[in-house]
Every structure is written in C-alpha cells, then in structure tokens.
Short mmCIF file of C-alpha atoms in Angstrom, two decimals:
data_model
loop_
_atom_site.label_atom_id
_atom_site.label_comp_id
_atom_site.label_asym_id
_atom_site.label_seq_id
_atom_site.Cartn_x
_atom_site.Cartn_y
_atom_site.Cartn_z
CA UNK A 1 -30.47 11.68 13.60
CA UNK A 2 -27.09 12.97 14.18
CA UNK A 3 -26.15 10.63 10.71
CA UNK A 4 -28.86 12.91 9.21
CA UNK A 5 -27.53 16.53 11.01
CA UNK A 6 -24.13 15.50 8.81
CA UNK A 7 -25.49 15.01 5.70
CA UNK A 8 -27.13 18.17 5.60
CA UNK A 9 -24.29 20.13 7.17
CA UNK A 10 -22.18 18.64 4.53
CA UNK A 11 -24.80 18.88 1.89
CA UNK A 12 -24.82 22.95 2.93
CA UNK A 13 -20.68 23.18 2.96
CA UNK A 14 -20.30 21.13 -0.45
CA UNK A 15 -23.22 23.36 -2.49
CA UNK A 16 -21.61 26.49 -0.72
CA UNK A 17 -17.97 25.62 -1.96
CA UNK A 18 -19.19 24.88 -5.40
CA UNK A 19 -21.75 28.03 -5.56
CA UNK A 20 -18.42 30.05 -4.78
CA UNK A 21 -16.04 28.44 -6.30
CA UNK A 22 -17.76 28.30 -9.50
CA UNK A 23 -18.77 32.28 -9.55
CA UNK A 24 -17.49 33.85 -6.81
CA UNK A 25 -13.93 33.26 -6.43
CA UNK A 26 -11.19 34.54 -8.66
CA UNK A 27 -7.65 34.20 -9.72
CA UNK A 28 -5.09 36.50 -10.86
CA UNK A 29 -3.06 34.86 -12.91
CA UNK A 30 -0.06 36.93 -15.03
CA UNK A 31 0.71 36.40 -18.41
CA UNK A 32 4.52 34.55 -19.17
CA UNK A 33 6.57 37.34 -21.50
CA UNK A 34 9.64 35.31 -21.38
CA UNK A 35 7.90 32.24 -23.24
CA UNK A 36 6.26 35.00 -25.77
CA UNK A 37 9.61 36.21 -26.39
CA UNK A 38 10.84 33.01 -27.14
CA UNK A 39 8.24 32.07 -29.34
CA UNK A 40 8.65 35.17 -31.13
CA UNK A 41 12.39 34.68 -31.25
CA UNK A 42 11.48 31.27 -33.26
CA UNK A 43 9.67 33.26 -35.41
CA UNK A 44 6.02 32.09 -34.54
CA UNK A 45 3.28 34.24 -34.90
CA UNK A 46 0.99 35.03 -32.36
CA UNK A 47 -2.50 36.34 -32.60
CA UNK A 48 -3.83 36.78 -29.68
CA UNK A 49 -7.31 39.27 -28.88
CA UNK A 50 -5.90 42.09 -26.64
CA UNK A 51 -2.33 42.35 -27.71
CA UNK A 52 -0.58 43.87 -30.90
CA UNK A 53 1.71 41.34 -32.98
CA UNK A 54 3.32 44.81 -34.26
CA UNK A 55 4.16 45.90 -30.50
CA UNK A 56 8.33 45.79 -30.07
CA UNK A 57 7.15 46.13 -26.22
CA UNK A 58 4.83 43.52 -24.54
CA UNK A 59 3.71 44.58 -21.02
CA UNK A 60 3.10 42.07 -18.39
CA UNK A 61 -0.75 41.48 -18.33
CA UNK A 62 -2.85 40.65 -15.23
CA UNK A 63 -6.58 38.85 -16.30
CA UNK A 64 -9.21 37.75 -13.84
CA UNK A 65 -9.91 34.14 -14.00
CA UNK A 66 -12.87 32.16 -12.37
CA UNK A 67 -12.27 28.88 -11.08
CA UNK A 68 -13.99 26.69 -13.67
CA UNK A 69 -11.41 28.21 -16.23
CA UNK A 70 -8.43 27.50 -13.85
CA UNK A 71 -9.51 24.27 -13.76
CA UNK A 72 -9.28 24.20 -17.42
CA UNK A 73 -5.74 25.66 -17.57
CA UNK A 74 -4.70 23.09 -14.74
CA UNK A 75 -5.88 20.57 -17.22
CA UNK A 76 -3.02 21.45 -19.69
CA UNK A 77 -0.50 22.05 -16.63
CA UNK A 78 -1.17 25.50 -17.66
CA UNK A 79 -0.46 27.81 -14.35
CA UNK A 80 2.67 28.30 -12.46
CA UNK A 81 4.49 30.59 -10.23
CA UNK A 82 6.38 33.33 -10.61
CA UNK A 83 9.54 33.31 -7.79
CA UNK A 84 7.27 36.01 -5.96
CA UNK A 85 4.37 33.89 -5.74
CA UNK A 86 2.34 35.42 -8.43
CA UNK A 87 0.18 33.02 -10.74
CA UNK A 88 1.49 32.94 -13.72
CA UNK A 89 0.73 31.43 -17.09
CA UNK A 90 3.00 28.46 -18.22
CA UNK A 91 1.65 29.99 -21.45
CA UNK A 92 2.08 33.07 -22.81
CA UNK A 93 -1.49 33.56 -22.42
CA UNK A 94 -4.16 31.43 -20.93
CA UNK A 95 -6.69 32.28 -23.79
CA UNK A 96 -4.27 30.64 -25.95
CA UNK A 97 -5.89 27.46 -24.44
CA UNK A 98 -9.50 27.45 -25.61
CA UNK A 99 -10.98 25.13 -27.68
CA UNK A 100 -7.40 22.61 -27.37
CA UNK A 101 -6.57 19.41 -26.09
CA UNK A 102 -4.60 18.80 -23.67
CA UNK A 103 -1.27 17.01 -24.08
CA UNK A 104 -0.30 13.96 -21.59
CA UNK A 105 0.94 15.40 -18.19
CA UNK B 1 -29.52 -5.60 -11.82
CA UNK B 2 -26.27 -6.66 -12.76
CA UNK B 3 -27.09 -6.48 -16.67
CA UNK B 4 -28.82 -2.61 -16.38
CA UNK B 5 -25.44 -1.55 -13.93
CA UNK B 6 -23.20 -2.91 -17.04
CA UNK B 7 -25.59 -1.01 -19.41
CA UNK B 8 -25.21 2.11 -17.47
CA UNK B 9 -21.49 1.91 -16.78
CA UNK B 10 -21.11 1.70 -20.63
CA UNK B 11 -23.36 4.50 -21.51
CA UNK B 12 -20.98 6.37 -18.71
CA UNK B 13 -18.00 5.60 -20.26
CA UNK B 14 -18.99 6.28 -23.24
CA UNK B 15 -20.30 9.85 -22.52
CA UNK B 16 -17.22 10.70 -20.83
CA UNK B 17 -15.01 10.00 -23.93
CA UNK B 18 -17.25 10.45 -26.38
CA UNK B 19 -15.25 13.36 -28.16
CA UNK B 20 -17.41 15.37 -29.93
CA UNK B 21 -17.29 18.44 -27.08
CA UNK B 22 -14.12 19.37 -24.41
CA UNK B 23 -15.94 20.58 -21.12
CA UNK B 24 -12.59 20.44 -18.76
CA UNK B 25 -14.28 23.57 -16.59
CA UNK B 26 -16.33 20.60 -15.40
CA UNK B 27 -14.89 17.79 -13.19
CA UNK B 28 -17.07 14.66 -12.50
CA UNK B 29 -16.11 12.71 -9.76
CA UNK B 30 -14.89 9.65 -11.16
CA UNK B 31 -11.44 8.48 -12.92
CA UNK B 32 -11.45 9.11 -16.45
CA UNK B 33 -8.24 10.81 -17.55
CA UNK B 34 -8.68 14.61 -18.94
CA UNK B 35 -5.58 14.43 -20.45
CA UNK B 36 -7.97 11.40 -23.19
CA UNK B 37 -7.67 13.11 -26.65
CA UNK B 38 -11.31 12.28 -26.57
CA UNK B 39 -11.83 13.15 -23.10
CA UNK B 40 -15.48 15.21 -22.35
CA UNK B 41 -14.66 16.64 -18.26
CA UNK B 42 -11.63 16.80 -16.03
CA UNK B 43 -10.46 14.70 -13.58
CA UNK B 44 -10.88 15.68 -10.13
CA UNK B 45 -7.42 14.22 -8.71
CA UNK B 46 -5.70 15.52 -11.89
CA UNK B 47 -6.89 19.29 -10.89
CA UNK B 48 -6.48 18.35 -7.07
CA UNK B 49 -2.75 17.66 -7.76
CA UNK B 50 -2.22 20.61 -10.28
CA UNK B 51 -3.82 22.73 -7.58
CA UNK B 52 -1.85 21.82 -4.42
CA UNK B 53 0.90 22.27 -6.60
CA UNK B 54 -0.31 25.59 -6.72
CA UNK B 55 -0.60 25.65 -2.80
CA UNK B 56 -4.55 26.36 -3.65
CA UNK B 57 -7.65 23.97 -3.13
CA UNK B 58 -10.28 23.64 -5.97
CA UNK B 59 -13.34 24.40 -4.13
CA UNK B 60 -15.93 23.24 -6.90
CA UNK B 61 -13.98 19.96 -6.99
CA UNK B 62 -13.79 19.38 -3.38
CA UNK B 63 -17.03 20.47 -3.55
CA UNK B 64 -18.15 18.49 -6.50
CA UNK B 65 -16.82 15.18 -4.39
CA UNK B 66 -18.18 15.75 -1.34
CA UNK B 67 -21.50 16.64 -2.81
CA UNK B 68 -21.24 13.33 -4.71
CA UNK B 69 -20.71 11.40 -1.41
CA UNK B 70 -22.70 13.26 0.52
CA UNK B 71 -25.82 12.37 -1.59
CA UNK B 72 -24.45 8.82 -2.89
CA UNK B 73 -21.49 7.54 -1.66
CA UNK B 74 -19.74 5.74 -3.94
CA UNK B 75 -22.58 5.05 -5.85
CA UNK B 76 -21.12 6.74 -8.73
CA UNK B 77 -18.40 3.87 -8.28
CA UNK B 78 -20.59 1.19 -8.29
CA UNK B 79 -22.57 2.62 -11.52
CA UNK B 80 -20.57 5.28 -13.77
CA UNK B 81 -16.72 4.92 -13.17
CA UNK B 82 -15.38 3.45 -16.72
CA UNK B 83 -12.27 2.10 -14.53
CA UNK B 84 -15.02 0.23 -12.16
CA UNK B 85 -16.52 -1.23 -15.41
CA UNK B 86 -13.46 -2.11 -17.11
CA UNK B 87 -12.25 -3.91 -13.73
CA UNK B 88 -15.88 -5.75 -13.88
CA UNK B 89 -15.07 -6.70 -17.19
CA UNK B 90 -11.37 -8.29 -16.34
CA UNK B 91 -12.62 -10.28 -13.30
CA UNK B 92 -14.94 -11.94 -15.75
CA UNK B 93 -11.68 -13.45 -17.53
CA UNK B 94 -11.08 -16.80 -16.50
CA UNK B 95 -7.52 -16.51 -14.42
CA UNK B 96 -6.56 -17.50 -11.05
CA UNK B 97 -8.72 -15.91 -8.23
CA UNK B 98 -7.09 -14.91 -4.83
CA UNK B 99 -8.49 -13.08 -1.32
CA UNK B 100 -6.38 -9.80 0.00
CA UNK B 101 -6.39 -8.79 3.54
CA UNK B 102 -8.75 -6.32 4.70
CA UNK B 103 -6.28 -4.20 5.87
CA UNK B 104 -5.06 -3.57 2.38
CA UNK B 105 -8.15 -1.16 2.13
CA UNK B 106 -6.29 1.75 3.96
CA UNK B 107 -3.53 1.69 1.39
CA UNK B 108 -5.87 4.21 -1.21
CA UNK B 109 -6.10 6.37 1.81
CA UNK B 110 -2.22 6.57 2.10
CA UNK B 111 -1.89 6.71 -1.34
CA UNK B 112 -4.22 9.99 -1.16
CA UNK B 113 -2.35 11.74 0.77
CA UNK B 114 1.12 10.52 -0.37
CA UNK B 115 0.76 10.81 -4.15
CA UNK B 116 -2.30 13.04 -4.89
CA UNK B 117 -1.61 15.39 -2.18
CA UNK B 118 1.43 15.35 -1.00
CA UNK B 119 3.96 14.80 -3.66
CA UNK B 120 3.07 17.81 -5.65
CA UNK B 121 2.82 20.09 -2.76
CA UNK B 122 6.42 19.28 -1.43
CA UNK B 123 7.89 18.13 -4.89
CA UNK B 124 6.35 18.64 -8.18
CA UNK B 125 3.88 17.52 -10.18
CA UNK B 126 6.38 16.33 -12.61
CA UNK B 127 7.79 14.40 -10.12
CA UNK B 128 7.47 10.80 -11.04
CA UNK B 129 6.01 9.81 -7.89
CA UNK B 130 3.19 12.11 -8.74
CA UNK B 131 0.23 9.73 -9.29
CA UNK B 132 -1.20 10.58 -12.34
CA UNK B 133 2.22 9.98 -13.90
CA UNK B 134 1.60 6.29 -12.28
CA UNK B 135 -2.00 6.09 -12.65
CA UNK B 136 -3.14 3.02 -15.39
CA UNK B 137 -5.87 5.19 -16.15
CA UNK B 138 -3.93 7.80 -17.51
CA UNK B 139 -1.64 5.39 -19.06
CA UNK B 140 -4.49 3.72 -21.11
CA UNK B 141 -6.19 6.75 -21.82
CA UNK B 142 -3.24 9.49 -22.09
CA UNK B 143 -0.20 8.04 -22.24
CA UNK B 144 -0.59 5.29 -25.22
CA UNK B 145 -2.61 7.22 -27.35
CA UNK B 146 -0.92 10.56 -27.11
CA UNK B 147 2.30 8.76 -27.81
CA UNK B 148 0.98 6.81 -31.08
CA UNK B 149 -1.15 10.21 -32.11
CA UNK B 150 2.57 12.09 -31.99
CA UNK B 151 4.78 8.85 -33.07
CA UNK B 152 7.01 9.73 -29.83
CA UNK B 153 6.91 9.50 -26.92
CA UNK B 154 9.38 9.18 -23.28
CA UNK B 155 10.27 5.37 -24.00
CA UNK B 156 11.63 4.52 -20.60
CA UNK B 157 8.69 6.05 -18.33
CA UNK B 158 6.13 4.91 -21.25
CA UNK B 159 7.37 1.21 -20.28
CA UNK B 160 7.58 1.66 -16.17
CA UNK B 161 3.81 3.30 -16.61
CA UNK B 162 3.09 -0.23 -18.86
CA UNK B 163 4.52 -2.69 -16.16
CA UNK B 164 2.25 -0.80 -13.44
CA UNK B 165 -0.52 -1.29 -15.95
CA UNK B 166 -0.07 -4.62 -16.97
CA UNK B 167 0.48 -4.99 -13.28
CA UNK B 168 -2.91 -4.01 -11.78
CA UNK B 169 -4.96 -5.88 -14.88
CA UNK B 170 -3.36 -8.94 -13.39
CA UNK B 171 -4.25 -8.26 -9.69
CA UNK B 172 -7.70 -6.93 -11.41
CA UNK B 173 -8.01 -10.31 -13.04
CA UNK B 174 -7.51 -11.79 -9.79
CA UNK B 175 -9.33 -9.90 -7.17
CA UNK B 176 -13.06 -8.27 -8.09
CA UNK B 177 -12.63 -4.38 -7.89
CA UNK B 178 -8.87 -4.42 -6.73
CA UNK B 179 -7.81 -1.12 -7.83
CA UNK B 180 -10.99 0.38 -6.20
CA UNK B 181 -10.24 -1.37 -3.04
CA UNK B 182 -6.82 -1.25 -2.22
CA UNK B 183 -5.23 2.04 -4.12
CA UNK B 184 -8.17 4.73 -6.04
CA UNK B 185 -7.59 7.28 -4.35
CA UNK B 186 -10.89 9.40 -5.21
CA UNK B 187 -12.77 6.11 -4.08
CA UNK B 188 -10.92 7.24 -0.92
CA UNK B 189 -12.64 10.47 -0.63
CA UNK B 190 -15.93 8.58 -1.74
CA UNK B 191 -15.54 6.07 1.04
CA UNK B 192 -15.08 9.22 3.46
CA UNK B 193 -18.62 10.28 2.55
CA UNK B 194 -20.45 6.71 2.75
CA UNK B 195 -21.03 7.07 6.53
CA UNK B 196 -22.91 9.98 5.57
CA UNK B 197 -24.45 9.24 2.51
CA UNK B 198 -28.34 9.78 1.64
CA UNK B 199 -28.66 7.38 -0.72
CA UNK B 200 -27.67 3.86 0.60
CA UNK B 201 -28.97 0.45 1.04
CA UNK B 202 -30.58 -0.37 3.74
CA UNK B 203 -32.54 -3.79 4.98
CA UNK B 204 -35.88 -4.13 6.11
CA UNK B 205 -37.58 -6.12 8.62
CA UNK B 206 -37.70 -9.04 6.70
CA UNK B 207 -33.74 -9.33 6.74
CA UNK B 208 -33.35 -13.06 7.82
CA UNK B 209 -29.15 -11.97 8.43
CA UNK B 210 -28.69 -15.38 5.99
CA UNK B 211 -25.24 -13.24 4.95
CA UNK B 212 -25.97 -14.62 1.64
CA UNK B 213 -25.47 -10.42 0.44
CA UNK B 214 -21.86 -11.11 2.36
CA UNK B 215 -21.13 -13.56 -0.31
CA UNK B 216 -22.04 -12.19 -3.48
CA UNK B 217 -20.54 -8.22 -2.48
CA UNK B 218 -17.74 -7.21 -4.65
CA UNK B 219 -15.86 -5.24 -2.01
CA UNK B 220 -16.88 -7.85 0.49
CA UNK B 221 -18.66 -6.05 3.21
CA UNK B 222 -20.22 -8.19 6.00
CA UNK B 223 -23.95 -7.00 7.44
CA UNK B 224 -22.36 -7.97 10.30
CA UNK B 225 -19.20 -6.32 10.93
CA UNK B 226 -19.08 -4.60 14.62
CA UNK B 227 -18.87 -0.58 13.99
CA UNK B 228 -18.63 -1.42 10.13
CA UNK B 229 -21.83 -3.24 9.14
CA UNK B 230 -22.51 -2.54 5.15
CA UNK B 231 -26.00 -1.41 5.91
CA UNK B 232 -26.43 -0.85 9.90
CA UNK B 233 -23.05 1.64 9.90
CA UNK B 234 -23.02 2.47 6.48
CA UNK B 235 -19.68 0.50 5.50
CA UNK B 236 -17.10 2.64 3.63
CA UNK B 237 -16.42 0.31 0.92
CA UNK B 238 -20.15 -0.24 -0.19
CA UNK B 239 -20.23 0.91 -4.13
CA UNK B 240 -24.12 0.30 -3.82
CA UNK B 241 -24.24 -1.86 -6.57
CA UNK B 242 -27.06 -3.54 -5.38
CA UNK B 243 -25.58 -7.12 -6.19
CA UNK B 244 -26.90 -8.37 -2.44
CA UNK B 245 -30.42 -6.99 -3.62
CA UNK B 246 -30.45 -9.51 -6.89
CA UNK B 247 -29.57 -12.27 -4.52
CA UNK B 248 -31.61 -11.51 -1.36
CA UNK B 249 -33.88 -14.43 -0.42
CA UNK B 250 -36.43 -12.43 1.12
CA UNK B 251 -35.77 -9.69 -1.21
CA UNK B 252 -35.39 -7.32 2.01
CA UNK B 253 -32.55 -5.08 0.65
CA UNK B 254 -33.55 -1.39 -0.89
CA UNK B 255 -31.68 1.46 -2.00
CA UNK B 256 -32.97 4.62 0.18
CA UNK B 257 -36.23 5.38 -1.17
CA UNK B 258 -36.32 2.52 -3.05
#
C-alpha cells in the first residue's frame, strides 16, 4: 500500500515535471555578438532569419526558448553564461543549430 | 526469453543510431551517446551535466527518468540499453570469469554525484573529470568516429579515453553487466526508482525458494536477501530481465501483470 501511495505520487511529480518542462517553462537565452564579430572578422557569411548581413550594428538579441530546444543546444555545448549570469549562446545564435550534428564534447 | 531480450536490445540499438532523423529535443533514458554522428535522441546524463553546468535542472529529463523508473525500473536496462547489450555480448567471449564484492554496487551512486553532478557544477564541463569525457560510451560512439570523420583529433585524451575503454571491455569480459553494476550512473537513478516500480517481477505461491533464479541473475540478486530481496523488497539492481523466469522450476516468477 504505502509501495503503491509512492508510485503514484511519483508517477504525478514525474508527468508534472515533464508536462512543464516540455511546454511550460522557458529560457532566455542572449545571443553571443562577440563570436559574430569574430566570424565576421574572418570573413564568414552569416545568414541568419531575423538579422541583416548588411547591418554595421548588431544589437544584442534576447529569444524565448522552451526546454526541449535547450536540451538540443546543450547537446552541442551550445549555452553559456554571460559574467552577469545571463544565458547566453556559445553561438552566435542558437537557430544556427537546427538540423546539425553535434561535434564530440 | 533470453533470445527475444537480445532481439529487442538490437532493434533498440539500432533505432537509437539509426541516422536517418536527429531528435536531440528528446532524451530516452538510457546511454547512447548524442554526441553519435548517427545518433537519433539525447542523452539524459549528457544534458544533466550541460545543465548543472548551467546551475539549472532539466525537468523533462529528470522527469523522463523518474517516469521510466517509476513505471519500470530498470527494465529499460535489462531490455533497450545498447551498452547493456553490448556488455551481454562481451561476457559471452570466452575469457577469465571473476566475482566483485557487493559493495562495489554503491560506486555508480558516487560516481553520480561526483562526475555527472558535481564536477560540472563546481568545475566545468570541460573538465576532464567530467564523465562523459570518461564515459566508453561516448568514446565508442563520439570520440572514435568524430575523430576518423575529421582525420584529427586530441591524441593524448583520445588514448587515456581508449585505456578506460579497453579497460571496462576487460572487466565486462569478466564480470556479467559490470559497467551497469558497479559505475552507470543513470542505472543509478534507475535503481533509485526499482523500490517503487510498477512493473516488476514478482513470485507466486508456487515459489518453492529453490534460489535456482539466485543463480542464473545477471546482477546477482538473492530472493532472499533481508531488506533487499529481488522480488519481496523490490531489489535495486533487478534489470527485470526475466532470466530467473526461463529457469524457474515451477515456473512461479511473472512480470507484474504478467
């Protein structure tokens, strides 16, 4: 009986931490300039949706990311700190990631 | 039982590298390396460490574990971990065969919350103490074929991660299931959740306590161990693979609901 209580209680907590995590919880995470700067100071292009390859001036972007798609960034060691705590992008952008592989960690 | 569990470990392993689709959103909660070039979801104690990094817990992975144990155990170690099936397939390699003490079984626990855990929330995760820069999953998986895919590779940590590989296929060669026993750490987690889990086997009446399931278990739990009987207290180290079930005598064994 009380073996049973736990299961369900646990069943409960586990389907309530995936329910939201999966759709309810979200991260802030900030794109990395410096790294775009330096990729544009090696003279690669980058096309990314939102931002103009023309612009002399790139602004520091927040985006809104759900948990499955941190997951995915974490995958490719993809999310850091700034020194203020801020998540940050090791990338210059995390939508840079989609539809790659990840390299060893 | 033993031929359908090797059929469905294989169709597991296959499906989780079978390369034709990336789903990392997704973890499943057994080892298989995301970091794979051919690699389908992510895994859970690569995203654990990458989070506490992060000073942040995954909740759909905790989740996803728990869940997992909650309902099974470590079922999912005893039938879909391609580690648990490759270490099925060493033992079957004639080589010299040798016992470990039972204590040994806390060391995954330790090695949890040392190198999942700990390390990258005091250090780094590039910190080569880190465990998935140790783990011979990620070595076989990540490490070798990433580093023939770009011809180079770190040649130094590529051979310590090689001699910890080489390593653990000898003790695996040696000792049924000894990476599961003595240092996985998300069969840790698992083992957290058998106490509790739904799906487990359980004896009937007819249970003549013969031990003979004793002998044939490969994580050798007894039916009779005080507090930490396999199927009276739900033993922590049961991968329900159902092995006592083929060899019960008076065929008294089931899985729940069986």
């Amino acid at each position: 009986m009380v073996r049973k209580a736990f299961t369900y209680t646990l069943m409960i907590l586990s389907l309530a931490a995936i329910v939201y995590g999966g759709f309810g919880r979200k991260f802030t995470v900030f794109d990395n300039l410096e790294k775009f700067d330096q990729l544009k100071n090696l003279g690669i292009k980058i096309k990314l949706p939102g931002y103009q390859q023309e612009s002399p001036q790139l602004k520091v972007e927040s985006q809104a990311f759900t948990e499955p798609e941190v997951v995915n960034a974490t995958t490719f060691d993809g999310i850091g700190r700034y020194k203020d705590g801020r998540l940050m992008s090791k990338y210059p952008d995390l939508r840079m990631l989609k539809g790659r592989r990840p390299c060893p960690t | 039982m033993e031929t359908l569990r090797l059929k469905v470990q294989l169709a597991f392993a296959i499906l989780f590298n079978i390369g034709l689709f990336q789903w990392h959103t997704v973890c499943f909660p057994v080892l298989n390396c995301h970091s794979c070039p051919i690699s389908v979801f992510s895994c859970p104690l690569g995203v654990i460490g990458q989070f506490t990094q992060l000073g942040l817990v995954p909740l759909t992975v905790v989740g996803g574990i728990a869940l997992a144990g909650v309902i099974g155990g470590r079922i999912l170690c005893g039938w879909a971990c391609p580690f648990g099936f490759a270490q099925e397939l060493l033992y079957k390699i004639p080589y010299f065969k040798f016992r470990i003490p039972s204590w040994t079984r806390f060391v995954k626990y330790g090695v949890l919350g040392g190198l999942v855990i700990a390390v990258p929330f005091f250090l780094s995760t590039q910190s080569p103490l880190y465990f998935c820069r140790l783990c011979p999953v990620a070595t076989i998986e990540s490490a070798i074929p990433w580093a023939v895919i770009k011809g180079s590779t770190d040649v130094a940590w590529l051979s310590v991660r090689l001699v910890i590989l080489f390593a653990v296929i000898i003790l695996v060669m040696g000792h049924r299931r000894f990476f599961c026993k003595v240092i996985c750490p998300l069969g840790a987690c698992l083992s957290l959740c058998n106490r509790v889990a739904a799906v487990f086997p359980e004896r009937t009446e007819d249970c003549t306590e013969c031990t003979v399931c004793a002998k044939v278990c490969p994580m050798e739990t007894d039916p009779r161990a005080k507090g930490a009987a396999v199927f009276d207290n739900h033993a922590e180290e049961c991968i329900s693979c159902l092995e006592c079930r083929k060899k019960c005598p008076t065929e008294s064994i089931r899985l729940w609901g069986g």
